[in-house]
């Protein structure tokens, strides 16, 4: 049986679904990425992984680390290294603001998704704080309760008695 793939928005190449489970998302930013030729070709084939990716701010520049973009299938000696560090493009005031918020070590920068916008690759970057295990359990419990309420309301509307 083929594995069922979750629907993504048009133009979306990859999403980091686990990020919303592991982190509280405080703010989101849209950033461009500096790429080499074979990377964008590989991304247009829909291949990328954000599983262990994170961003850092070094010397006033934002860098995306551990983003896995596999080598381009039709490439040759010009192929890129799959896990190289890539520079993110943000406005100076955004970088300064992020640096001030990340500096204390309680928050981190996590990529949520990669997508194409007007032919250019963008990354949705989130300022996030980590969740504790009990926070994750409470979130799962709350989602389950909400699902049950919606299901029960649906039964009442349809006139089904359970």
C-alpha positions as CSV (number, residue, x, y, z in Angstrom):
1,X,0.0,0.0,0.0
2,X,1.2,3.5,-0.8
3,X,1.8,5.8,2.1
4,X,-0.8,8.5,2.3
5,X,0.8,11.9,2.0
6,X,-0.7,14.9,4.0
7,X,-2.0,17.7,1.7
8,X,0.2,20.8,1.5
9,X,-0.6,24.3,0.2
10,X,0.3,24.8,-3.4
11,X,3.9,25.7,-3.9
12,X,4.9,24.2,-0.5
13,X,8.0,22.0,-0.8
14,X,8.5,20.8,2.7
15,X,7.0,21.4,6.2
16,X,8.3,20.8,9.6
17,X,5.2,19.2,11.2
18,X,7.0,18.3,14.4
19,X,8.1,21.9,15.1
20,X,4.5,22.9,16.2
21,X,4.4,19.9,18.5
22,X,7.8,20.5,20.1
23,X,7.7,24.4,20.3
24,X,5.4,27.2,21.2
25,X,5.5,29.5,18.1
26,X,5.8,33.1,19.2
27,X,6.3,34.9,15.9
28,X,6.8,34.0,12.3
29,X,9.0,35.6,9.6
30,X,9.4,35.0,5.9
31,X,13.0,34.9,4.6
32,X,14.7,34.2,1.3
33,X,17.5,31.7,1.0
34,X,20.8,32.0,-0.8
35,X,21.1,28.8,-3.0
36,X,23.3,27.4,-5.7
37,X,21.9,26.2,-9.1
38,X,21.5,22.5,-8.4
39,X,19.8,23.2,-5.0
40,X,16.8,25.0,-6.5
41,X,16.5,22.3,-9.2
42,X,16.4,19.6,-6.6
43,X,13.9,21.6,-4.6
44,X,11.7,22.0,-7.7
45,X,11.6,18.2,-7.8
46,X,10.0,18.5,-4.3
47,X,12.8,17.0,-2.3
48,X,13.8,18.5,1.0
49,X,13.8,17.7,4.7
50,X,13.4,20.2,7.6
51,X,13.5,17.5,10.3
52,X,16.6,18.7,12.2
53,X,16.9,22.2,10.7
54,X,17.4,25.3,12.8
55,X,18.7,28.8,12.3
56,X,21.4,30.8,14.1
57,X,22.5,34.4,14.1
58,X,26.3,34.8,13.6
59,X,28.0,38.2,13.0
60,X,24.8,39.9,12.1
61,X,23.7,37.3,9.6
62,X,21.1,34.6,9.9
63,X,22.2,31.0,8.8
64,X,20.0,28.0,8.2
65,X,21.7,24.8,9.4
66,X,21.0,21.1,8.9
67,X,18.5,21.7,6.1
68,X,18.8,18.6,3.9
69,X,18.4,19.2,0.2
70,X,19.5,16.0,-1.7
71,X,21.8,16.2,-4.7
72,X,20.2,17.0,-8.0
73,X,19.6,13.8,-9.9
74,X,20.7,15.2,-13.3
75,X,23.7,17.1,-11.8
76,X,27.3,16.1,-12.1
77,X,30.5,17.6,-10.6
78,X,28.7,20.9,-9.9
79,X,26.3,19.2,-7.4
80,X,26.0,20.8,-3.9
81,X,26.7,19.3,-0.5
82,X,23.3,18.2,0.9
83,X,23.6,19.6,4.4
84,X,25.6,22.8,3.8
85,X,24.9,25.9,5.8
86,X,22.7,28.4,3.9
87,X,22.4,32.1,4.4
88,X,18.9,33.5,5.0
89,X,17.9,36.9,3.7
90,X,16.1,39.2,6.2
91,X,15.9,42.9,6.7
92,X,18.5,44.4,9.1
93,X,15.8,45.5,11.6
94,X,14.3,42.0,11.6
95,X,17.8,40.5,12.3
96,X,18.5,42.9,15.1
97,X,15.1,42.2,16.6
98,X,15.6,38.5,16.4
99,X,19.1,38.7,17.8
100,X,17.7,40.5,20.9
101,X,15.1,37.9,21.4
102,X,17.3,34.9,20.9
103,X,20.4,36.1,22.8
104,X,19.3,34.9,26.2
105,X,19.0,31.3,25.1
106,X,15.4,30.7,26.0
107,X,14.1,31.0,22.4
108,X,15.3,29.5,19.2
109,X,14.7,30.0,15.4
110,X,13.0,27.0,13.8
111,X,12.0,26.7,10.1
112,X,8.4,25.7,9.7
113,X,8.1,25.4,5.9
114,X,9.8,25.8,2.5
115,X,7.7,27.2,-0.3
116,X,7.9,28.9,-3.7
117,X,6.6,32.4,-4.0
118,X,6.7,34.2,-7.3
119,X,9.4,31.7,-8.5
120,X,11.6,32.3,-5.5
121,X,12.2,29.9,-2.5
122,X,11.1,31.2,0.8
123,X,11.4,29.8,4.3
124,X,8.8,30.4,7.1
125,X,11.0,31.0,10.1
126,X,9.5,30.9,13.6
127,X,10.7,32.4,16.9
128,X,9.9,29.6,19.3
129,X,10.3,28.5,22.9
130,X,10.5,24.8,23.7
131,X,7.7,22.9,25.2
132,X,8.1,20.7,28.3
133,X,6.7,17.1,28.2
134,X,3.7,18.0,30.3
135,X,2.9,20.9,27.9
136,X,2.9,18.4,25.0
137,X,0.6,16.0,26.9
138,X,-1.8,18.8,27.7
139,X,-1.9,19.9,24.1
140,X,-2.7,16.4,22.9
141,X,-5.4,16.1,25.6
142,X,-6.9,19.5,24.6
143,X,-6.9,18.5,20.9
144,X,-8.6,15.2,21.7
145,X,-11.3,16.9,23.8
146,X,-12.0,19.4,21.0
147,X,-12.2,16.6,18.5
148,X,-14.8,14.8,20.7
149,X,-16.9,18.0,21.1
150,X,-17.0,18.5,17.3
151,X,-17.8,14.9,16.7
152,X,-20.7,15.0,19.3
153,X,-22.1,18.2,17.8
154,X,-22.0,16.6,14.4
155,X,-24.0,13.6,15.7
156,X,-26.6,15.9,17.3
157,X,-27.0,17.9,14.1
158,X,-27.5,14.7,12.1
159,X,-29.9,13.3,14.7
160,X,-27.8,10.3,15.5
161,X,-27.9,9.2,19.1
162,X,-24.8,7.5,20.4
